[in-house]
Short mmCIF file of C-alpha atoms and ligand atoms in Angstrom, two decimals:
data_model
loop_
_atom_site.label_atom_id
_atom_site.label_comp_id
_atom_site.label_asym_id
_atom_site.label_seq_id
_atom_site.Cartn_x
_atom_site.Cartn_y
_atom_site.Cartn_z
CA MET A 1 0.30 0.31 0.47
CA VAL A 2 2.73 2.47 0.71
CA ALA A 3 3.48 4.94 -2.42
CA SER A 4 7.12 3.93 -2.87
CA SER A 5 9.36 4.09 -6.30
CA GLY A 6 11.14 1.34 -4.49
CA SER A 7 13.95 3.58 -2.76
CA ALA A 8 13.14 5.28 0.94
CA ARG A 9 10.86 7.83 -0.17
CA ASP A 10 8.11 8.62 2.16
CA GLY A 11 4.77 8.23 0.81
CA TRP A 12 1.44 8.53 1.87
CA SER A 13 0.10 5.78 3.68
CA SER A 14 -3.20 4.83 2.04
CA ARG A 15 -5.55 6.23 -0.60
CA THR A 16 -7.60 7.94 2.39
CA ALA A 17 -4.92 9.53 3.18
CA PHE A 18 -3.69 11.07 -0.11
CA ILE A 19 -7.83 11.79 -0.53
CA LEU A 20 -8.06 13.76 2.95
CA ALA A 21 -4.71 14.89 2.46
CA ALA A 22 -5.03 16.53 -0.80
CA ILE A 23 -8.81 18.10 0.51
CA GLY A 24 -7.28 19.24 3.73
CA SER A 25 -4.68 21.29 1.00
CA ALA A 26 -7.75 22.60 -1.45
CA VAL A 27 -9.68 23.40 1.49
CA GLY A 28 -8.58 26.31 4.00
CA LEU A 29 -8.43 29.83 4.52
CA GLY A 30 -9.16 30.30 0.33
CA ASN A 31 -12.20 28.44 0.95
CA LEU A 32 -13.39 30.47 3.69
CA TRP A 33 -11.92 34.16 4.17
CA ARG A 34 -10.97 34.87 0.61
CA PHE A 35 -13.69 32.99 -1.20
CA PRO A 36 -16.59 35.13 0.33
CA ALA A 37 -14.39 38.15 0.95
CA GLU A 38 -13.80 37.95 -3.52
CA ALA A 39 -17.60 37.56 -3.83
CA GLY A 40 -18.10 40.21 -1.84
CA GLN A 41 -16.04 42.54 -3.68
CA ASN A 42 -17.04 41.17 -7.32
CA GLY A 43 -20.74 40.95 -6.97
CA GLY A 44 -21.85 37.79 -5.66
CA GLY A 45 -24.01 35.68 -8.07
CA ALA A 46 -22.30 36.81 -11.09
CA PHE A 47 -19.20 35.73 -9.70
CA VAL A 48 -19.88 32.46 -8.18
CA LEU A 49 -20.94 31.38 -11.21
CA PHE A 50 -17.75 31.86 -13.30
CA TYR A 51 -16.33 30.54 -10.23
CA ILE A 52 -17.94 27.38 -10.45
CA PHE A 53 -17.59 26.98 -14.37
CA CYS A 54 -13.62 28.42 -14.25
CA VAL A 55 -13.58 25.33 -11.01
CA ILE A 56 -14.87 22.45 -13.84
CA PHE A 57 -13.29 23.81 -17.45
CA ILE A 58 -9.93 24.89 -16.31
CA GLY A 59 -9.38 24.18 -12.49
CA LEU A 60 -10.07 20.37 -12.74
CA PRO A 61 -8.43 19.35 -15.97
CA VAL A 62 -5.57 21.70 -14.38
CA LEU A 63 -6.03 19.42 -11.18
CA LEU A 64 -5.37 16.15 -12.97
CA SER A 65 -2.81 17.46 -14.88
CA GLU A 66 -0.68 18.15 -11.25
CA THR A 67 -1.47 15.14 -9.74
CA LEU A 68 -0.10 13.10 -12.91
CA LEU A 69 2.66 14.85 -13.35
CA GLY A 70 3.78 14.25 -9.75
CA ARG A 71 3.15 10.85 -9.77
CA HIS A 72 5.14 10.38 -13.02
CA GLY A 73 7.69 12.49 -11.68
CA GLN A 74 7.82 9.86 -8.54
CA ALA A 75 8.62 6.83 -11.44
CA SER A 76 11.46 9.65 -12.33
CA ALA A 77 10.26 8.98 -16.34
CA PRO A 78 10.01 12.63 -17.25
CA GLU A 79 11.84 13.72 -14.79
CA SER A 80 13.08 17.40 -15.86
CA VAL A 81 9.83 17.60 -17.13
CA ARG A 82 8.15 17.26 -13.54
CA ARG A 83 11.37 19.67 -11.67
CA MET A 84 10.98 22.60 -14.71
CA ALA A 85 7.39 22.70 -13.42
CA ALA A 86 8.23 21.85 -10.22
CA GLU A 87 10.94 25.39 -9.70
CA SER A 88 8.66 27.89 -11.32
CA ASN A 89 6.28 26.97 -8.72
CA ALA A 90 7.81 26.92 -5.58
CA LEU A 91 8.25 30.35 -5.14
CA SER A 92 4.89 30.83 -5.64
CA ALA A 93 4.43 28.75 -2.77
CA PHE A 94 6.68 30.48 -0.62
CA MET A 95 5.29 33.62 -1.22
CA ILE A 96 1.60 32.45 -0.38
CA VAL A 97 2.69 30.77 2.74
CA SER A 98 4.12 33.95 4.22
CA PHE A 99 1.26 35.97 3.71
CA TYR A 100 -0.80 32.93 4.63
CA CYS A 101 0.19 32.33 7.93
CA VAL A 102 -0.21 36.05 8.99
CA VAL A 103 -4.00 35.58 8.32
CA GLY A 104 -3.62 32.27 10.32
CA GLY A 105 -2.28 34.48 13.20
CA TRP A 106 -5.72 36.61 13.18
CA VAL A 107 -7.19 33.16 13.53
CA LEU A 108 -5.25 32.30 16.03
CA TYR A 109 -6.02 35.66 17.82
CA TYR A 110 -9.46 35.67 16.96
CA VAL A 111 -9.61 32.00 19.31
CA TYR A 112 -7.78 33.61 22.19
CA VAL A 113 -10.57 36.30 21.82
CA PHE A 114 -13.78 34.33 22.13
CA ALA A 115 -12.08 31.58 24.26
CA GLY A 116 -11.73 34.71 26.77
CA ASP A 117 -15.42 35.77 26.60
CA LEU A 118 -16.58 32.27 26.97
CA VAL A 119 -15.12 32.43 30.05
CA THR A 120 -16.88 35.67 31.20
CA THR A 121 -19.95 35.58 28.85
CA GLY A 122 -21.12 31.68 29.52
CA LEU A 123 -22.50 29.35 27.42
CA ALA A 124 -25.65 30.56 27.25
CA GLY A 125 -26.19 34.04 25.67
CA GLY A 126 -24.98 36.02 22.90
CA ALA A 127 -20.89 36.85 22.74
CA PHE A 128 -19.15 40.05 24.27
CA GLU A 129 -22.16 40.29 26.68
CA GLY A 130 -22.83 43.71 27.95
CA ARG A 131 -20.01 44.82 25.48
CA ASP A 132 -21.16 48.12 23.50
CA ARG A 133 -20.59 47.97 19.58
CA ALA A 134 -18.00 50.10 19.39
CA GLU A 135 -15.92 48.50 21.53
CA ILE A 136 -16.53 45.09 19.71
CA GLU A 137 -15.67 46.80 16.61
CA GLY A 138 -12.88 47.87 17.78
CA ILE A 139 -11.20 43.94 17.99
CA LEU A 140 -10.00 44.04 14.13
CA PRO A 141 -8.50 47.09 13.99
CA GLY A 142 -6.49 46.68 17.33
CA LEU A 143 -5.48 43.60 16.04
CA PHE A 144 -4.28 45.43 13.09
CA GLY A 145 -3.36 48.36 14.02
CA SER A 146 -0.67 46.22 16.48
CA ALA A 147 2.47 45.17 15.10
CA ARG A 148 3.24 43.07 18.12
CA LEU A 149 0.59 41.29 17.91
CA MET A 150 0.39 40.69 14.12
CA ILE A 151 3.99 39.18 14.13
CA THR A 152 3.62 37.18 17.32
CA GLY A 153 -0.15 35.64 15.76
CA HIS A 154 1.71 34.79 12.40
CA LEU A 155 4.84 33.41 13.88
CA VAL A 156 3.53 31.25 15.94
CA PHE A 157 1.16 29.99 13.47
CA PHE A 158 4.18 29.74 11.08
CA ALA A 159 5.87 27.49 13.84
CA ILE A 160 2.99 25.08 14.31
CA THR A 161 2.97 25.30 10.48
CA MET A 162 7.02 23.75 10.51
CA PHE A 163 6.47 20.97 13.45
CA PHE A 164 3.88 19.16 11.25
CA VAL A 165 6.45 19.70 8.23
CA MET A 166 9.67 18.85 9.99
CA ARG A 167 8.13 15.71 10.63
CA GLY A 168 7.58 14.46 7.12
CA VAL A 169 4.41 13.15 5.00
CA SER A 170 3.17 9.96 6.17
CA GLN A 171 4.41 11.27 10.30
CA GLY A 172 2.84 14.69 10.20
CA ILE A 173 1.57 15.76 6.87
CA GLU A 174 -1.08 12.89 6.71
CA TRP A 175 -1.11 12.92 10.57
CA VAL A 176 -2.88 16.92 10.26
CA ALA A 177 -4.97 15.50 7.71
CA THR A 178 -6.77 12.46 8.87
CA TRP A 179 -7.93 13.75 11.98
CA LEU A 180 -8.26 17.44 11.36
CA MET A 181 -10.30 17.46 8.29
CA PRO A 182 -13.43 15.13 9.32
CA ALA A 183 -13.25 17.30 12.73
CA PHE A 184 -13.49 20.45 10.30
CA PHE A 185 -16.58 18.46 8.21
CA VAL A 186 -18.64 18.34 11.39
CA LEU A 187 -17.96 21.91 12.62
CA LEU A 188 -18.68 23.12 9.09
CA VAL A 189 -22.19 21.77 9.04
CA GLY A 190 -23.02 22.49 11.75
CA ILE A 191 -22.29 25.75 12.16
CA THR A 192 -23.50 26.76 8.89
CA LEU A 193 -27.04 25.33 9.83
CA TYR A 194 -26.83 27.52 12.87
CA GLY A 195 -25.82 30.35 11.01
CA LEU A 196 -29.18 29.98 8.15
CA THR A 197 -31.46 29.58 11.08
CA SER A 198 -30.14 31.74 13.44
CA GLY A 199 -28.77 35.08 11.41
CA ALA A 200 -30.01 36.12 7.81
CA GLY A 201 -30.79 33.17 5.69
CA MET A 202 -32.74 34.78 3.49
CA GLU A 203 -30.68 37.68 2.14
CA THR A 204 -27.93 34.96 1.92
CA LEU A 205 -29.03 32.94 -0.89
CA THR A 206 -30.72 35.79 -2.67
CA TYR A 207 -27.08 37.72 -2.24
CA LEU A 208 -25.29 34.85 -3.43
CA PHE A 209 -27.29 33.07 -5.94
CA SER A 210 -28.65 36.06 -7.91
CA PHE A 211 -27.06 36.72 -10.74
CA ASP A 212 -26.08 40.18 -12.75
CA PHE A 213 -24.04 39.45 -16.01
CA THR A 214 -23.15 42.71 -16.48
CA LYS A 215 -20.83 42.49 -13.36
CA LEU A 216 -19.26 39.88 -15.02
CA THR A 217 -15.68 42.49 -16.17
CA PRO A 218 -12.57 40.71 -17.25
CA GLN A 219 -11.14 42.15 -13.94
CA VAL A 220 -14.14 39.82 -12.25
CA MET A 221 -12.89 36.98 -14.35
CA LEU A 222 -9.65 37.09 -14.03
CA ALA A 223 -10.42 37.30 -9.89
CA ALA A 224 -12.57 33.79 -10.31
CA VAL A 225 -9.78 32.00 -11.99
CA GLY A 226 -7.44 33.13 -9.47
CA GLN A 227 -9.61 32.26 -6.41
CA ALA A 228 -9.92 28.80 -8.86
CA PHE A 229 -6.27 28.30 -8.45
CA PHE A 230 -5.74 29.76 -5.07
CA SER A 231 -8.55 27.29 -3.59
CA LEU A 232 -7.73 24.15 -6.27
CA SER A 233 -3.82 25.18 -4.42
CA LEU A 234 -3.15 24.53 -8.12
CA GLY A 235 -0.47 26.32 -10.21
CA VAL A 236 1.96 26.53 -7.30
CA ALA A 237 3.04 22.52 -7.44
CA GLY A 238 1.24 21.97 -4.26
CA MET A 239 -1.03 18.64 -6.45
CA ILE A 240 2.44 17.90 -8.15
CA THR A 241 4.28 17.27 -4.65
CA TYR A 242 0.94 16.00 -2.95
CA GLY A 243 0.40 13.50 -6.28
CA SER A 244 4.17 12.21 -6.21
CA TYR A 245 4.38 10.44 -2.48
CA ALA A 246 0.81 9.15 -4.44
CA GLY A 247 0.71 5.55 -5.03
CA ARG A 248 -0.02 3.29 -8.28
CA ASP A 249 -3.21 2.00 -7.43
CA ILE A 250 -4.87 5.61 -6.89
CA ASN A 251 -7.38 6.40 -9.78
CA LEU A 252 -6.10 10.15 -9.77
CA GLY A 253 -9.59 11.05 -12.86
CA ARG A 254 -11.92 10.17 -10.01
CA THR A 255 -9.87 11.78 -6.94
CA SER A 256 -9.11 14.69 -8.59
CA GLY A 257 -13.39 14.87 -9.15
CA ILE A 258 -13.61 13.96 -5.50
CA ILE A 259 -10.87 16.68 -4.15
CA ALA A 260 -12.48 19.49 -6.89
CA SER A 261 -16.29 18.86 -5.40
CA ALA A 262 -15.23 18.87 -2.26
CA ASP A 263 -13.11 22.14 -2.23
CA THR A 264 -16.03 23.75 -4.28
CA ALA A 265 -18.89 22.68 -1.53
CA VAL A 266 -16.82 24.05 1.43
CA ALA A 267 -16.71 27.24 -0.44
CA LEU A 268 -20.18 27.30 -0.74
CA ILE A 269 -21.33 26.22 2.47
CA ALA A 270 -18.49 28.45 4.04
CA GLY A 271 -20.57 31.53 1.59
CA LEU A 272 -23.95 30.05 3.45
CA CYS A 273 -21.69 30.16 6.54
CA ILE A 274 -19.93 33.52 6.72
CA PHE A 275 -22.50 36.23 4.95
CA PRO A 276 -25.79 35.35 7.38
CA ILE A 277 -23.11 36.23 10.38
CA VAL A 278 -22.01 39.19 8.20
CA PHE A 279 -25.85 40.04 6.91
CA ALA A 280 -26.88 39.87 11.23
CA ALA A 281 -24.12 42.43 12.12
CA ILE A 282 -25.22 45.17 9.29
CA ALA A 283 -28.82 44.39 10.63
CA ALA A 284 -27.73 44.87 13.98
CA GLY A 285 -26.53 48.43 12.34
CA ALA A 286 -23.25 47.61 12.31
CA THR A 287 -20.99 51.14 10.73
CA ASP A 288 -18.52 50.34 9.00
CA LEU A 289 -19.59 47.17 7.33
CA SER A 290 -20.17 46.27 4.02
CA VAL A 291 -20.19 43.07 1.89
CA GLU A 292 -17.86 44.84 -0.70
CA GLY A 293 -15.53 46.00 1.97
CA CYS A 294 -11.97 44.67 2.72
CA PRO A 295 -10.92 41.30 2.97
CA GLY A 296 -10.05 40.92 6.53
CA LEU A 297 -14.21 42.49 7.42
CA ARG A 298 -15.37 38.90 6.86
CA PHE A 299 -13.08 38.38 10.77
CA ALA A 300 -14.99 42.03 11.38
CA ALA A 301 -18.43 41.14 11.58
CA LEU A 302 -18.20 37.59 13.26
CA PRO A 303 -18.31 39.15 16.74
CA GLY A 304 -20.71 41.81 16.27
CA GLY A 305 -23.44 38.98 14.15
CA LEU A 306 -22.92 36.69 17.27
CA GLN A 307 -23.87 39.11 19.88
CA ALA A 308 -27.12 38.99 18.77
CA MET A 309 -27.19 35.48 18.30
CA PRO A 310 -28.01 32.59 21.26
CA CYS A 311 -24.76 30.89 22.36
CA GLY A 312 -22.38 33.93 20.28
CA ALA A 313 -19.24 33.04 22.00
CA PHE A 314 -19.34 29.82 22.25
CA ILE A 315 -19.63 29.26 18.47
CA GLY A 316 -17.31 31.96 17.45
CA LEU A 317 -14.53 30.27 19.38
CA VAL A 318 -15.60 26.69 17.63
CA PHE A 319 -15.68 28.66 14.67
CA PHE A 320 -12.33 30.07 14.97
CA ILE A 321 -10.85 26.71 15.88
CA MET A 322 -12.59 25.40 12.67
CA VAL A 323 -11.17 27.43 10.50
CA GLY A 324 -7.72 26.83 12.62
CA PHE A 325 -7.62 23.32 11.33
CA ALA A 326 -8.43 23.95 7.38
CA ALA A 327 -5.67 26.72 7.71
CA LEU A 328 -2.96 24.48 8.70
CA THR A 329 -3.88 21.82 6.34
CA SER A 330 -3.06 24.05 4.25
CA SER A 331 0.04 25.90 5.40
CA VAL A 332 1.67 22.82 5.84
CA ALA A 333 1.08 22.21 2.08
CA LEU A 334 1.90 25.55 0.51
CA LEU A 335 5.12 24.62 3.15
CA GLU A 336 5.80 21.71 1.52
CA VAL A 337 6.53 22.69 -1.85
CA PRO A 338 9.48 24.98 -1.73
CA THR A 339 10.56 22.73 1.77
CA SER A 340 10.69 19.49 -0.71
CA TRP A 341 12.07 21.26 -3.76
CA VAL A 342 15.16 22.27 -1.77
CA MET A 343 15.67 18.88 0.03
CA GLU A 344 15.92 17.32 -3.39
CA ARG A 345 17.59 20.07 -5.33
CA PHE A 346 20.11 20.53 -2.56
CA GLU A 347 19.96 16.94 -0.74
CA THR A 348 19.53 18.25 2.56
CA SER A 349 17.59 16.71 5.26
CA ARG A 350 13.85 17.43 5.91
CA MET A 351 14.90 19.21 9.22
CA VAL A 352 17.41 21.60 6.91
CA SER A 353 15.40 22.22 4.75
CA THR A 354 12.22 23.24 6.69
CA LEU A 355 14.41 25.20 9.03
CA GLY A 356 15.80 27.23 5.81
CA VAL A 357 13.04 27.93 4.25
CA GLY A 358 10.21 27.94 6.79
CA LEU A 359 12.70 30.69 8.62
CA SER A 360 12.90 32.99 4.83
CA ALA A 361 9.37 32.81 4.87
CA ALA A 362 8.33 33.35 8.24
CA LEU A 363 10.45 36.98 7.34
CA LEU A 364 8.58 37.63 4.37
CA GLY A 365 5.85 37.27 6.05
CA ILE A 366 7.19 39.86 9.26
CA PHE A 367 6.92 42.45 6.01
CA ALA A 368 3.33 41.40 4.80
CA ALA A 369 1.77 41.30 8.76
CA LEU A 370 3.34 45.05 8.87
CA SER A 371 1.56 45.87 6.07
CA PHE A 372 -1.64 47.32 8.16
CA ASN A 373 0.30 49.60 10.62
CA GLU A 374 4.00 50.24 10.74
CA TRP A 375 3.82 49.73 6.58
CA SER A 376 0.77 50.83 5.76
CA ASP A 377 1.63 53.54 3.91
CA VAL A 378 4.21 51.10 1.75
CA ARG A 379 2.98 50.55 -1.87
CA PRO A 380 5.70 48.02 -3.97
CA LEU A 381 4.65 47.49 -6.71
CA ALA A 382 2.99 50.97 -7.35
CA PHE A 383 3.73 51.08 -10.64
CA VAL A 384 1.97 48.44 -11.81
CA PRO A 385 -1.67 49.62 -12.56
CA ILE A 386 -4.14 46.76 -10.93
CA PHE A 387 -1.27 46.56 -7.47
CA ALA A 388 -0.64 50.68 -7.73
CA GLU A 389 -2.68 50.32 -4.57
CA ALA A 390 -1.53 47.10 -2.62
CA ASN A 391 0.47 46.91 0.27
CA VAL A 392 3.37 44.27 0.74
CA PHE A 393 0.38 41.70 1.73
CA ASP A 394 -2.01 42.61 -1.17
CA ALA A 395 0.62 42.28 -3.62
CA LEU A 396 2.29 39.11 -2.35
CA ASP A 397 -1.46 37.66 -2.76
CA GLY A 398 -2.50 39.73 -5.68
CA VAL A 399 0.48 38.66 -7.84
CA THR A 400 0.32 35.13 -6.85
CA ALA A 401 -2.69 34.75 -7.89
CA LYS A 402 -3.50 36.98 -10.64
CA ILE A 403 -0.32 36.24 -12.26
CA PHE A 404 2.22 33.81 -10.55
CA MET A 405 -0.85 30.61 -10.22
CA PRO A 406 -2.34 31.31 -13.68
CA LEU A 407 1.18 31.35 -15.36
CA GLY A 408 2.25 28.25 -13.56
CA ALA A 409 -1.33 26.30 -15.04
CA ILE A 410 -0.21 27.34 -18.19
CA LEU A 411 3.23 25.92 -17.96
CA THR A 412 1.94 22.50 -16.39
CA CYS A 413 -0.60 22.33 -19.31
CA VAL A 414 1.51 22.94 -21.84
CA PHE A 415 4.00 19.89 -20.19
CA VAL A 416 1.26 17.25 -20.09
CA GLY A 417 -0.49 18.12 -23.26
CA TRP A 418 2.83 18.60 -25.73
CA VAL A 419 5.72 17.42 -24.17
CA ALA A 420 5.12 14.76 -21.81
CA GLU A 421 5.01 11.54 -23.48
CA PRO A 422 1.29 10.70 -24.77
CA ARG A 423 1.89 7.31 -23.67
CA LEU A 424 2.47 8.40 -19.91
CA VAL A 425 0.20 10.86 -18.69
CA ASP A 426 -2.77 8.93 -20.95
CA THR A 427 -2.74 5.81 -20.08
CA GLU A 428 -2.67 6.52 -15.92
CA ASN A 429 -5.22 8.85 -15.91
CA GLY A 430 -8.10 6.87 -15.01
CA LEU A 431 -10.39 8.49 -17.70
CA ASN A 432 -11.89 6.62 -20.22
CA GLY A 433 -13.64 7.01 -23.48
CA TRP A 434 -15.24 10.94 -24.34
CA LEU A 435 -13.92 11.85 -20.64
CA HIS A 436 -10.48 10.85 -21.82
CA GLN A 437 -10.61 13.33 -25.21
CA LEU A 438 -12.11 15.97 -23.63
CA TRP A 439 -9.70 16.36 -20.42
CA ARG A 440 -6.95 15.90 -23.05
CA ALA A 441 -8.59 19.04 -25.67
CA LEU A 442 -9.25 21.19 -22.15
CA VAL A 443 -5.36 20.64 -21.29
CA ARG A 444 -4.31 20.89 -25.18
CA TYR A 445 -5.85 23.94 -26.38
CA VAL A 446 -8.86 25.19 -24.01
CA CYS A 447 -6.99 25.78 -20.50
CA PRO A 448 -4.06 27.72 -21.72
CA LEU A 449 -5.72 29.74 -24.56
CA VAL A 450 -8.53 30.46 -21.96
CA LEU A 451 -5.80 31.59 -19.31
CA ILE A 452 -3.64 33.84 -21.44
CA VAL A 453 -6.56 35.41 -22.73
CA ILE A 454 -8.42 35.78 -19.13
CA THR A 455 -4.81 36.83 -17.64
CA PHE A 456 -4.10 39.20 -20.50
CA PHE A 457 -7.17 41.36 -20.24
CA GLY A 458 -7.73 41.04 -16.22
CA LEU A 459 -4.10 42.62 -15.80
CA PHE A 460 -4.10 44.84 -19.02
CA GLY A 461 -7.87 45.24 -20.67
N1 LIG B 1 -6.09 25.92 -1.48
C1 LIG B 1 -5.73 26.33 -0.14
C2 LIG B 1 -6.63 27.49 0.57
O1 LIG B 1 -7.69 27.50 -0.09
C3 LIG B 1 -4.08 27.10 -0.37
C4 LIG B 1 -3.21 27.04 -0.91
C5 LIG B 1 -2.53 27.32 -2.08
C6 LIG B 1 -2.99 25.30 -0.23
C7 LIG B 1 -1.60 26.80 -2.42
C8 LIG B 1 -1.41 25.29 -1.22
C9 LIG B 1 -0.91 25.51 -2.06
O2 LIG B 1 -6.46 27.75 1.84
#
């Protein structure tokens, strides 16, 4: 059962472990924090529909290509092909994990705040009982404004991530996924039912599923593609790396379908889970809040919304623990990409590689954490029109999702569709008949072309 290529290479202990780890990589802050934020900023329903389109026709074929590339690399057949794709992508994963752990730090801070509140308020009432609105709305600005808190949260989350990556594939990464992902699903379903019944359920459904196609500009389309890649962990060799630990007995076609469906379901459920609480907060008179607002606002809305809802403190605590679980299974995947690349490239031990890569990425993350306070005026990409207003954090996020990830995916498509020997990638994709033909056509023609067009017009249109 153990996935190995004859050497002592570490790998997943079973098919279920691979699926859970891959879903764990895909499901993360991208679903819970970025998806609702992007949907809010890009007009709701039309974005959501186009997003689903991107997942099916671009994300899914690329996902299968990445896992295939990974597994073939392991058999060392087109090793050079795999290596090129992996190298160009490891840098993006490095950049993403740096700011990802900053957001992970916010999550830890909220766990801390809600745990404290549960102790003082107790189980039954709303969260933050008796505290006035200004104070509650001040929680997030208070966190953002403090460089010390932001950096501490970031470093703690990074340290936890490094701990599991250091332990290796089957002992660390797989352990996190097999324990935390099932727990995550149970919590998500529970909280969503709670939100829809206690919060603004109808308003949410109308918002997320009414389509206004005039809102579908090239920028919105690029945002949707970028979000699809971010959420499915594509274009940064994440799935190439995880695929390389997969055994030959795994049907990659079917597995990719499962991963993409689970990830999309979680994004949609997360929308259903978070927007009712946001709308409830707005209805309860939250100033300064709008669904279009800045990404951090998702978190800012929750305490206010939960104040008006039963068992608020408890639900808040459980909610952020759940977000933390999802974030950790993804940050571990992100750090694994550059770590395993350095291990192979420089033949270092896992320990040395994790430390070297991790500490450098954590350092870059400190600058991202400072974007919200000391460095709020720094605009690293002022010369690029669509990133002119971006601080370090937004620049890292924007450049990776809107340029590097689509580019990485184009490279993968070109390799799998045109360069790699068809015999190698075709015989083992687990697809038959027309499905196989469709996948082949999507990877060779449709995905690269659509990606080039959308990226070009999204950036310059
Ligand atoms: N897909 C993860 C999320 O949605 C982020 C991620 C990107 C993880 C790329 C690994 C590789 O949060």
